[in-house]
Short mmCIF file of C-alpha atoms and ligand atoms in Angstrom, two decimals:
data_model
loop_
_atom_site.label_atom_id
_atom_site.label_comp_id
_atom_site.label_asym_id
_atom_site.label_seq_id
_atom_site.Cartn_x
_atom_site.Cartn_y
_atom_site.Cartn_z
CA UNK K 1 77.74 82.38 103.47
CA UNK K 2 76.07 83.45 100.22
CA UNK K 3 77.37 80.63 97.14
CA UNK K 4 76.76 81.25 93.54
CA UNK K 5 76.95 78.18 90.82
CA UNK K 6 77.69 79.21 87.40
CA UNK K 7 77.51 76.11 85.16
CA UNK K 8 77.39 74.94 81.69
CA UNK K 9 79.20 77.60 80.61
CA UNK K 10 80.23 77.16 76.92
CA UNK K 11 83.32 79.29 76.77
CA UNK K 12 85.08 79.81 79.98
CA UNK K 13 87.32 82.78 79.47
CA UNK K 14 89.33 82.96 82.48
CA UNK K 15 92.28 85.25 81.93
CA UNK K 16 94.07 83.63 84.50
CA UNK K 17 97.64 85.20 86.08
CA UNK K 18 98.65 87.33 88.28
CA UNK K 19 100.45 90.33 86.14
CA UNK K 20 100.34 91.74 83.10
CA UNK K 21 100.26 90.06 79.79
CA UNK K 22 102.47 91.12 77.47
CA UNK K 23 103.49 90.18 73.50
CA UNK K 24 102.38 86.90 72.46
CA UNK K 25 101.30 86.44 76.30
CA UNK K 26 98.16 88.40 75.32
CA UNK K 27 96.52 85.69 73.57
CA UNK K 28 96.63 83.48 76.12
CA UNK K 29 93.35 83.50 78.13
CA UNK K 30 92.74 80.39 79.16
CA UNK K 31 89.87 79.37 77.75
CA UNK K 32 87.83 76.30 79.43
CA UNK K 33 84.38 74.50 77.63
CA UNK K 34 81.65 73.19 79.80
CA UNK K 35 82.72 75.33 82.52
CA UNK K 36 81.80 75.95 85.80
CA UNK K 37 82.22 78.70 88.93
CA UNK K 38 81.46 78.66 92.47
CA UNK K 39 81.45 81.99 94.44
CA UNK K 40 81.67 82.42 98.24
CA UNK K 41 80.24 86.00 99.24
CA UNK K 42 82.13 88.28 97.31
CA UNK K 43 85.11 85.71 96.73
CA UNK K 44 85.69 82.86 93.57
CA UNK K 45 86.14 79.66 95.38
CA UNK K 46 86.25 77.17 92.44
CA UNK K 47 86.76 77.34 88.78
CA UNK K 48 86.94 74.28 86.72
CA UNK K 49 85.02 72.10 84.67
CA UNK K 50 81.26 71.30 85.21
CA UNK K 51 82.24 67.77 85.49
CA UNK K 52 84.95 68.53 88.30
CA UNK K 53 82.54 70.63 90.20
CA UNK K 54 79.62 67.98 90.22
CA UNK K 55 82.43 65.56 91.76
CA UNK K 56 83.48 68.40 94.36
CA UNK K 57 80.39 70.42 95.70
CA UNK K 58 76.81 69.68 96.18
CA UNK K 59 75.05 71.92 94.07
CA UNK K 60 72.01 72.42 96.46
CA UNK K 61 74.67 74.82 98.51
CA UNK K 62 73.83 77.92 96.65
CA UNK K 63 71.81 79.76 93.64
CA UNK K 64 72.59 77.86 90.32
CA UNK K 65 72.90 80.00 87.37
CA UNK K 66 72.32 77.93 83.91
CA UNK K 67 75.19 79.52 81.61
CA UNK K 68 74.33 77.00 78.84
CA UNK K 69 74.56 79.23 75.52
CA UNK K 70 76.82 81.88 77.21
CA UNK K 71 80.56 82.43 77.43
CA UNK K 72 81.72 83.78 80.86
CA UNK K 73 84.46 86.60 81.38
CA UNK K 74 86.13 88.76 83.86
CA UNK K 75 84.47 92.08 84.56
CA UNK K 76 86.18 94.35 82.28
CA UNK K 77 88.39 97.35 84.34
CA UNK K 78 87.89 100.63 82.96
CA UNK K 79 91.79 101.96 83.70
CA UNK K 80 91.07 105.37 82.65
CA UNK K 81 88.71 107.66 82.71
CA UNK K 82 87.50 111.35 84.00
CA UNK K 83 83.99 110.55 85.05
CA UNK K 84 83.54 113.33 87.58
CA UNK K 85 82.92 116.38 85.96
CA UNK K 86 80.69 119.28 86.36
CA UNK K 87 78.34 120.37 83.35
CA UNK K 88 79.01 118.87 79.37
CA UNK K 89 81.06 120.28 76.21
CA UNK K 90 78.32 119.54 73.85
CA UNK K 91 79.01 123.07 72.16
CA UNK K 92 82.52 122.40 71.47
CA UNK K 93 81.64 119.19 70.03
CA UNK K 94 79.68 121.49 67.67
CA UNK K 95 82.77 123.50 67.13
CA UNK K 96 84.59 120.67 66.05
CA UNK K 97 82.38 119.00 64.18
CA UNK K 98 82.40 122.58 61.53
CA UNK K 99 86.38 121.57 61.93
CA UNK K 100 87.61 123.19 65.30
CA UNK K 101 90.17 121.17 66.65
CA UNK K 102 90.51 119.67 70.16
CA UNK K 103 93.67 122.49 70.73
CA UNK K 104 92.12 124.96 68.65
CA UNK K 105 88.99 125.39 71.48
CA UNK K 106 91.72 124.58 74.77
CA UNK K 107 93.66 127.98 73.52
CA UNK K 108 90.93 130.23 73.17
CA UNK K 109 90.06 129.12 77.23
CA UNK K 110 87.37 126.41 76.51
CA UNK K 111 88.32 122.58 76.63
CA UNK K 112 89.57 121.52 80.25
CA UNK K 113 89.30 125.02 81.32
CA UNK K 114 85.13 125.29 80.66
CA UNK K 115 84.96 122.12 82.70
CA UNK K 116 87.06 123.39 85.50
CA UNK K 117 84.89 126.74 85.72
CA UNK K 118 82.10 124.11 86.00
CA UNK K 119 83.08 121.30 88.54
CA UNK K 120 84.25 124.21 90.92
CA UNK K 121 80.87 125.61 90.37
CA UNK K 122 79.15 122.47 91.17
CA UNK K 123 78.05 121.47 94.83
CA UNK K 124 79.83 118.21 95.97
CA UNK K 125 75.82 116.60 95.73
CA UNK K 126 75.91 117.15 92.46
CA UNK K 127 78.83 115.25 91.33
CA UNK K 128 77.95 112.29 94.02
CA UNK K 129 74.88 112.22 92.35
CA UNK K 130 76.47 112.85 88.19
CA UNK K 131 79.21 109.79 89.35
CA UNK K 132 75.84 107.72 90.88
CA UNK K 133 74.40 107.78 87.27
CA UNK K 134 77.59 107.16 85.56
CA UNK K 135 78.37 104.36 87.12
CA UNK K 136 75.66 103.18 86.88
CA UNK K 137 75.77 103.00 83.07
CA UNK K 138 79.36 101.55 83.57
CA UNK K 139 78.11 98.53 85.18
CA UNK K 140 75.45 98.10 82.98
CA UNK K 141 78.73 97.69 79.65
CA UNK K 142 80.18 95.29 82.67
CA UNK K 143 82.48 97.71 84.37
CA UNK K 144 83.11 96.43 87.40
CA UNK K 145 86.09 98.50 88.69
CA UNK K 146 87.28 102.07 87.46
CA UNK K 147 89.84 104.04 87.76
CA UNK K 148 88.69 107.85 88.24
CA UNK K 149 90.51 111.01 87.79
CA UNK K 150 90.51 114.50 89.37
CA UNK K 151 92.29 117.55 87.15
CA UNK K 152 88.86 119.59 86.33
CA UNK K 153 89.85 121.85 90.11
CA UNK K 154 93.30 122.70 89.69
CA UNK K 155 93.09 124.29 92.83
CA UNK K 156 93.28 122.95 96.49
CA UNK K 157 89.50 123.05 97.20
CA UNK K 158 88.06 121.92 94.17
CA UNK K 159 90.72 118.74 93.49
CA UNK K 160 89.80 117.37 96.96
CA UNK K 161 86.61 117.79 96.40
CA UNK K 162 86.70 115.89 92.97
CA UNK K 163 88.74 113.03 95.15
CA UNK K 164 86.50 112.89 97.85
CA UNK K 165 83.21 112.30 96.04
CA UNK K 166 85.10 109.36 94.26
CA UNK K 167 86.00 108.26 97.45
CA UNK K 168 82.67 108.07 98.79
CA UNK K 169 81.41 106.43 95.36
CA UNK K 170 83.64 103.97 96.20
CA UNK K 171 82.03 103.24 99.49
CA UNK K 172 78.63 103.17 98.50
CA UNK K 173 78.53 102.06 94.74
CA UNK K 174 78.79 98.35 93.98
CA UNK K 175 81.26 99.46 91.49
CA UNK K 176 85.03 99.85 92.81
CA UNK K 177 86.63 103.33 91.94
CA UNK K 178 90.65 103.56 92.08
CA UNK K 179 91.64 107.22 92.51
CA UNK K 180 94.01 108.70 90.72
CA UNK K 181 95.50 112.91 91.62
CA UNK K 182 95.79 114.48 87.88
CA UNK K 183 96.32 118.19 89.60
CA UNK K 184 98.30 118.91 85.77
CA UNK K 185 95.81 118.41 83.55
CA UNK K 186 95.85 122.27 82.08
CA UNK K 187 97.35 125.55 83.67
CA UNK K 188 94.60 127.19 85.88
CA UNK K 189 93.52 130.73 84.83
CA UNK K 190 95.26 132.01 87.67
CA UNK K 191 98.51 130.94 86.83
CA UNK K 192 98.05 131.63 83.03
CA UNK K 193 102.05 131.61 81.45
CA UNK K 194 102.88 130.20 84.82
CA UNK K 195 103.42 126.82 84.21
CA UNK K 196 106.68 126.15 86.39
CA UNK K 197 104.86 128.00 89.33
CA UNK K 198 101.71 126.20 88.54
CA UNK K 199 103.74 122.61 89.14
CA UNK K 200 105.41 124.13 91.96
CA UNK K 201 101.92 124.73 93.84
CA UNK K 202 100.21 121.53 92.77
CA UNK K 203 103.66 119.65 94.14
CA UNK K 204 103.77 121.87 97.40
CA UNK K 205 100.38 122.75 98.34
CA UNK K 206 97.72 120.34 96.86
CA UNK K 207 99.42 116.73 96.06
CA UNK K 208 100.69 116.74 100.21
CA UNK K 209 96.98 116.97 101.20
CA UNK K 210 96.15 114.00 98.74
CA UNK K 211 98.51 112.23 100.11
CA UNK K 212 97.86 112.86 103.87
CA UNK K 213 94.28 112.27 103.16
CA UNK K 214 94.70 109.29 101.51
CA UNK K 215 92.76 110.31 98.42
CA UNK K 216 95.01 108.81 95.61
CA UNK K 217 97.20 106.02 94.84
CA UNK K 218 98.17 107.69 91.59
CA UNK K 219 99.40 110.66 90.11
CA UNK K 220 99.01 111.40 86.74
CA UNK K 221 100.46 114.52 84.11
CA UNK K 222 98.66 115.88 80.66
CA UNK K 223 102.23 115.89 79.07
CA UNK K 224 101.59 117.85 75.65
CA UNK K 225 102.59 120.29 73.53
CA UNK K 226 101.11 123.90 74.83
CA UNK K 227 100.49 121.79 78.12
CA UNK K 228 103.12 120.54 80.15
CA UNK K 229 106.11 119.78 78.71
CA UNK K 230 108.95 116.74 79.50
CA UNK K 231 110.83 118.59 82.01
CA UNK K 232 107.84 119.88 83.93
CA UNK K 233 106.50 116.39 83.98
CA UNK K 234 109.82 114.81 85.46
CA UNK K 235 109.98 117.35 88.08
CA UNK K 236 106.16 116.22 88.97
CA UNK K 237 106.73 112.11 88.82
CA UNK K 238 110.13 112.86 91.08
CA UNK K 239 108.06 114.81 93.54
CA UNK K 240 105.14 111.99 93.13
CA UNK K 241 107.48 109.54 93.33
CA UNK K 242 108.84 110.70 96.56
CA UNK K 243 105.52 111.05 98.06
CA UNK K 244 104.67 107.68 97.47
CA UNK K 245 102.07 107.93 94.41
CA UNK K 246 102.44 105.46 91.28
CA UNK K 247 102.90 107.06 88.66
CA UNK K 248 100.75 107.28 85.18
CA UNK K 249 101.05 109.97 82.21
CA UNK K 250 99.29 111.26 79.21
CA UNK K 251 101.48 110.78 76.90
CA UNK K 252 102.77 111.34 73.12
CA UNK K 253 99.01 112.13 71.84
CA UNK K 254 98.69 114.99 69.67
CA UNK K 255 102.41 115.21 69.33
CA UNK K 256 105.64 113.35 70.33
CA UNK K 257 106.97 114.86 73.38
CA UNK K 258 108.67 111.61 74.68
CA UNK K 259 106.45 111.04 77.14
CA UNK K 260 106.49 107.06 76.67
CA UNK K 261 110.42 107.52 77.47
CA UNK K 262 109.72 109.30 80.24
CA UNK K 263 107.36 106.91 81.82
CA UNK K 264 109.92 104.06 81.03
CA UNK K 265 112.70 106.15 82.76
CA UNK K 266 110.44 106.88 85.77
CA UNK K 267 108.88 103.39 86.20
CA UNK K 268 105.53 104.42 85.70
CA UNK K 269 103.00 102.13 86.02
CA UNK K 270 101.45 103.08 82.51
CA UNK K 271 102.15 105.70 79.67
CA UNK K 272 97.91 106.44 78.27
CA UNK K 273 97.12 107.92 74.71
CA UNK K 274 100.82 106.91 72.56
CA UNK K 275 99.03 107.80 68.90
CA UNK K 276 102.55 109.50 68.42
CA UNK K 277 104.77 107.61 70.45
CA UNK K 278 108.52 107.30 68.81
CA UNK K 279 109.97 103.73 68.23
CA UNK K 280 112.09 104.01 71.20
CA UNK K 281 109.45 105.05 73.04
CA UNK K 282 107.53 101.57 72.02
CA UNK K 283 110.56 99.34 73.47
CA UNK K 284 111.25 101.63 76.03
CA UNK K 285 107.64 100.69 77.51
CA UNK K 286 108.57 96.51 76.45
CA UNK K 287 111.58 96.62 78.10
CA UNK K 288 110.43 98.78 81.28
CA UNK K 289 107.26 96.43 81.79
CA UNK K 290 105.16 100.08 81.37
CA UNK K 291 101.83 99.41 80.43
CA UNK K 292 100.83 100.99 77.18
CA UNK K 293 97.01 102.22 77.77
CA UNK K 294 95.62 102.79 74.32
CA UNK K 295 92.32 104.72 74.23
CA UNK K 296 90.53 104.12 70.61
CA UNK K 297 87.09 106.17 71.56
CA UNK K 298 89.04 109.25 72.11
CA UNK K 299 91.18 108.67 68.39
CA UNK K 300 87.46 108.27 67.06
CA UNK K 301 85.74 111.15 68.49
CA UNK K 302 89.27 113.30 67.89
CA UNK K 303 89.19 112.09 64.14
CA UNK K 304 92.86 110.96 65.26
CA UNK K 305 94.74 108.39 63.81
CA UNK K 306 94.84 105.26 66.10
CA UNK K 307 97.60 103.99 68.64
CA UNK K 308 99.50 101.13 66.50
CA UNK K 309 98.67 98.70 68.70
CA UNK K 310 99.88 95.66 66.85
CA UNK K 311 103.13 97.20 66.67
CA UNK K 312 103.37 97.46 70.46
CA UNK K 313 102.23 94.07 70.76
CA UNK K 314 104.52 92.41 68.47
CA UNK K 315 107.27 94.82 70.14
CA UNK K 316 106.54 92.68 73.15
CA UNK K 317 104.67 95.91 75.35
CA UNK K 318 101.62 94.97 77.62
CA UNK K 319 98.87 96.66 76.38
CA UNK K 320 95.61 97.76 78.11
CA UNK K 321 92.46 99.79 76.90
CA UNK K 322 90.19 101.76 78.68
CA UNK K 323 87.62 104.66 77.84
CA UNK K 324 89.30 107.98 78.53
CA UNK K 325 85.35 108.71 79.13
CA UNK K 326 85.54 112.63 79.93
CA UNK K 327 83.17 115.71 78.62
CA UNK K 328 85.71 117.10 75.51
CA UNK K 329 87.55 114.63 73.54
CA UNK K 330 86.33 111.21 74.46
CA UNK K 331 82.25 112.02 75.72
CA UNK K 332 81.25 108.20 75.59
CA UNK K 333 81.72 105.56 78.03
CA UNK K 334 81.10 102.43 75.56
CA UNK K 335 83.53 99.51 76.08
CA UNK K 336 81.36 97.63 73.26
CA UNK K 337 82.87 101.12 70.85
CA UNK K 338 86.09 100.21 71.92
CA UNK K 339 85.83 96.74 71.25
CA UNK K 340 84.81 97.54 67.79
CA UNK K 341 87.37 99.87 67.13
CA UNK K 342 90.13 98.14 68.62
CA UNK K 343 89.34 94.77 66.70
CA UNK K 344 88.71 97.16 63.10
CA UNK K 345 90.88 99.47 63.40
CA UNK K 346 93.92 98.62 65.69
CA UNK K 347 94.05 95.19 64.19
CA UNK K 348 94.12 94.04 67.68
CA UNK K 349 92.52 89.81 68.22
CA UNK K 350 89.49 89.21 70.38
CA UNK K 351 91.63 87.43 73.18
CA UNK K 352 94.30 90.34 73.07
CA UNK K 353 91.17 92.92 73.76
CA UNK K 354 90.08 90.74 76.78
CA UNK K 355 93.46 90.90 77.89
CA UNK K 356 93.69 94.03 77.67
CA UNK K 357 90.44 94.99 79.44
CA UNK K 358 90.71 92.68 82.36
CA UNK K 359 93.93 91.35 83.72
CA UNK K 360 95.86 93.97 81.75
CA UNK K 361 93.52 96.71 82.71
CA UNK K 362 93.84 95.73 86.58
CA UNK K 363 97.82 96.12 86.55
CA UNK K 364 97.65 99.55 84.83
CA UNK K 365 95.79 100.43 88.68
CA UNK K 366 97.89 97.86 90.98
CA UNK K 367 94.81 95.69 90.66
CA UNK K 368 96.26 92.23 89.44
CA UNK K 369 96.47 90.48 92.63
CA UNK K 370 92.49 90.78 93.28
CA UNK K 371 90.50 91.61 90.01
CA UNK K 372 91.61 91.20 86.08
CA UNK K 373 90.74 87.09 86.17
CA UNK K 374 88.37 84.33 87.28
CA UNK K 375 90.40 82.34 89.87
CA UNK K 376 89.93 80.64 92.91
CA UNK K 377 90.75 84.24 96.24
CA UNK K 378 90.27 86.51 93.54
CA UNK K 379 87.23 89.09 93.71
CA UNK K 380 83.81 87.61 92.48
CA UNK K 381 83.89 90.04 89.47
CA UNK K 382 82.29 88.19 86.45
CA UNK K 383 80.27 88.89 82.99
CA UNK K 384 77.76 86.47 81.79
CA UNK K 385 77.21 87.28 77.67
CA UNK K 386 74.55 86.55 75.81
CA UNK K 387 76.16 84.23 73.58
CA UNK K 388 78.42 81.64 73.43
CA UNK K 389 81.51 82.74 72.38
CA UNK K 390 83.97 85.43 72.34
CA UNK K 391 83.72 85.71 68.56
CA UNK K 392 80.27 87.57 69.80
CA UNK K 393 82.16 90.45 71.03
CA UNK K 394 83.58 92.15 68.16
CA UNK K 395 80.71 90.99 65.93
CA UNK K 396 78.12 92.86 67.89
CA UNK K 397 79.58 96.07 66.43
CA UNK K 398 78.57 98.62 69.18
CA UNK K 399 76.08 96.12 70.75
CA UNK K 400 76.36 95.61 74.62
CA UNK K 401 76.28 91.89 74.59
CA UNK K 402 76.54 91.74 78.81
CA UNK K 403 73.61 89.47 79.97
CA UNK K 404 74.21 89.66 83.43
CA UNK K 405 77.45 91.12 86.35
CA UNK K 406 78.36 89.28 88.89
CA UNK K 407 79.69 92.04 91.00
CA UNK K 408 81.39 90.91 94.66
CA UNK K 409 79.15 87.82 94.15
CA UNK K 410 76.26 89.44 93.56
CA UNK K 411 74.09 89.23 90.25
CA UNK K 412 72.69 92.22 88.15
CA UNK K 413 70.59 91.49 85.28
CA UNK K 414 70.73 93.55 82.44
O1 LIG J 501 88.40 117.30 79.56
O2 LIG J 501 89.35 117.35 77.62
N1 LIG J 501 92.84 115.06 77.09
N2 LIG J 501 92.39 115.50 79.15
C1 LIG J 501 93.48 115.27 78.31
C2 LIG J 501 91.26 115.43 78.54
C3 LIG J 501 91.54 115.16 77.21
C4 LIG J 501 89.95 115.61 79.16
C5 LIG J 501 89.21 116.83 78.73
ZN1 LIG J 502 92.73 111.16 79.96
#
């Protein structure tokens, strides 16, 4: 058995629960001073006090780690992104930076579409080896579990493909990768001013082979104007539903479809994006126990207005954040970015962005029973920072502050 000591640690953030935090509920994270952890293999075993520890275990069982000077959190839980994706949109950034918007370049065929063209081009190597590196840099903000979208095939082939490298990923990368089938993300070429047929063959002929292959727990829907619209969607969750997927949606970004509503309705296990989301939309979510994923880097890099996240909040919703890291409107992967905007610009407090990056983050993906807190049977999944408190965080505007992960029990130095 493999035992790991983390003592002395100033600020003990442990997040502790087993379900979402909602309202109020997201400032409590449990803080503890002059803490202390001890891991079992890839386990927590004890968290306490360094005082109660000394009384309990012989240190000489296992590595010690000093954590004097540090403060000590949960591995943040990246609950959305699209990190496997073939070739980059660096000239539609361009385009948008001379004032293009994200819309204008998705109708005249670039956007999701130029990626699709791309990750069917690429051999499944390829992305296994793109996902390798990506990851990598993941771990490195203190990512220790993400979840991982397909939706750049929209076809059969291509969308298993996309699931089955993150599959293997999974396997073989320290860091854990939740799948989730997004088979409506656009309208393939194929079935240009298709739509309805388009849903009809992702729900008939590609979401069954997910399923039988066990290559998603959720399903996911790019509900937008010129995209899919609210009646398309519901037809999708139904069949989803049925099949035995959770359910998540993209939902009231660019304009208010009702997409929150919908998720509500549907019991979805989050509604992601909500810069547009109607008032009834808000306590729709509060009252359904829908997580509200808000995604700041992709508001920043879309010149967008933010989510009102405060509003959510004080409506009583549970609210996560994640990256949305994907190659057109959100091409950055930094949780410290989304830290900073989330604490400048969404008015949101430190503990509420821990919150909603660990325990909050695990129940968008079904996670809250093993990951999202420090606590004795839950998953050795911890960040060591480089200073003291959790004041640090925000402060460091952009700054990855992670000293060292504690991944499954096992340390990575930064
Ligand atoms: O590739 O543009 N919004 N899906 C929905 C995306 C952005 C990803 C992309
Ligand atoms: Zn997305």
């Amino acid at each position: 058995m493999r035992k790991l000591i983390l003592k002395n640690i100033d600020e003990l953030v442990t997040c502790r629960g087993y379900a979402p935090k909602s309202g109020k509920d997201m400032m409590e994270i449990d803080i503890i001073k002059d803490g202390c952890i001890l891991t079992c293999d890839d386990r927590i075993e004890f968290v306490g006090t360094t005082i109660e520890a000394a009384f309990k275990y012989d240190f000489n069982i296992g590595e010690v780690i000093d954590c004097t000077g540090s403060a000590v959190i949960p591995g943040f839980v990246d609950s959305h992104t699209h990190f496997i994706f073939g070739g980059y949109r660096a000239d539609e950034f361009a385009l948008r930076l001379q004032g293009a918007s994200y819309m204008d370049i998705m109708k005249i065929g670039g956007g999701i579409l130029n990626t699709v063209r791309k990750t069917r081009a690429a051999a499944k190597e390829e992305l296994i080896a793109l996902g390798n590196e990506r990851l990598d840099s993941m771990l490195h903000f203190g990512v220790t579990t993400v979840e991982g979208k397909s939706g750049y095939g929209l076809d059969l082939e291509t969308e298993i493909k996309q699931l089955e490298v993150m599959k293997y990923l999974n396997d073989t990368h320290m860091v854990d990768v939740v799948s989730t089938f997004l088979g409506p993300h656009s309208i393939a070429d194929e079935y240009k001013g298709r739509a309805d047929e388009f849903i009809d063959y992702i729900i008939n002929d590609v979401m069954p082979v997910v399923k039988e292959k066990k290559l998603a727990e959720f399903a996911d829907i790019f509900c937008e104007k010129g995209v899919f619209d609210i009646e398309q969607s519901k037809t999708y969750f139904k069949a989803a539903g049925d099949m035995g997927f959770s359910l998540k949606i993209h939902a009231d970004e660019i304009v208010q479809l009702g997409g929150a509503e919908l998720a509500a309705e549907m019991g979805a296990k989050s509604a992601d994006h909500l810069l547009n989301v109607s008032e009834k939309g808000i306590d729709d979510m509060a009252e359904k126990g829908t997580i509200a994923t808000l995604l700041p880097a992709t508001a920043f890099s879309l010149k967008e207005k933010y989510a009102n996240a405060r509003h959510m909040i004080d409506r009583g919703c549970a609210v996560a954040l994640a990256t949305d890291y994907n190659p057109g409107s959100c091409p950055t992967n930094s949780i410290p970015l989304v830290i900073a905007l989330a604490a400048l610009y969404m008015n949101m407090r430190i503990e509420e962005i821990i919150t909603a990056l660990t325990i909050n983050g695990a129940a968008a993906i079904g996670r809250e029973n093993e990951i999202g807190s420090i606590q004795a049977g839950k998953k050795a999944d911890i960040l060591i920072l480089k200073y003291p408190s959790i004041n640090y965080l925000p402060y460091n505007i952009g700054i990855n502050i992670v000293k060292s992960v504690i991944k499954n029990g096992q340390i990575i130095n930064n």
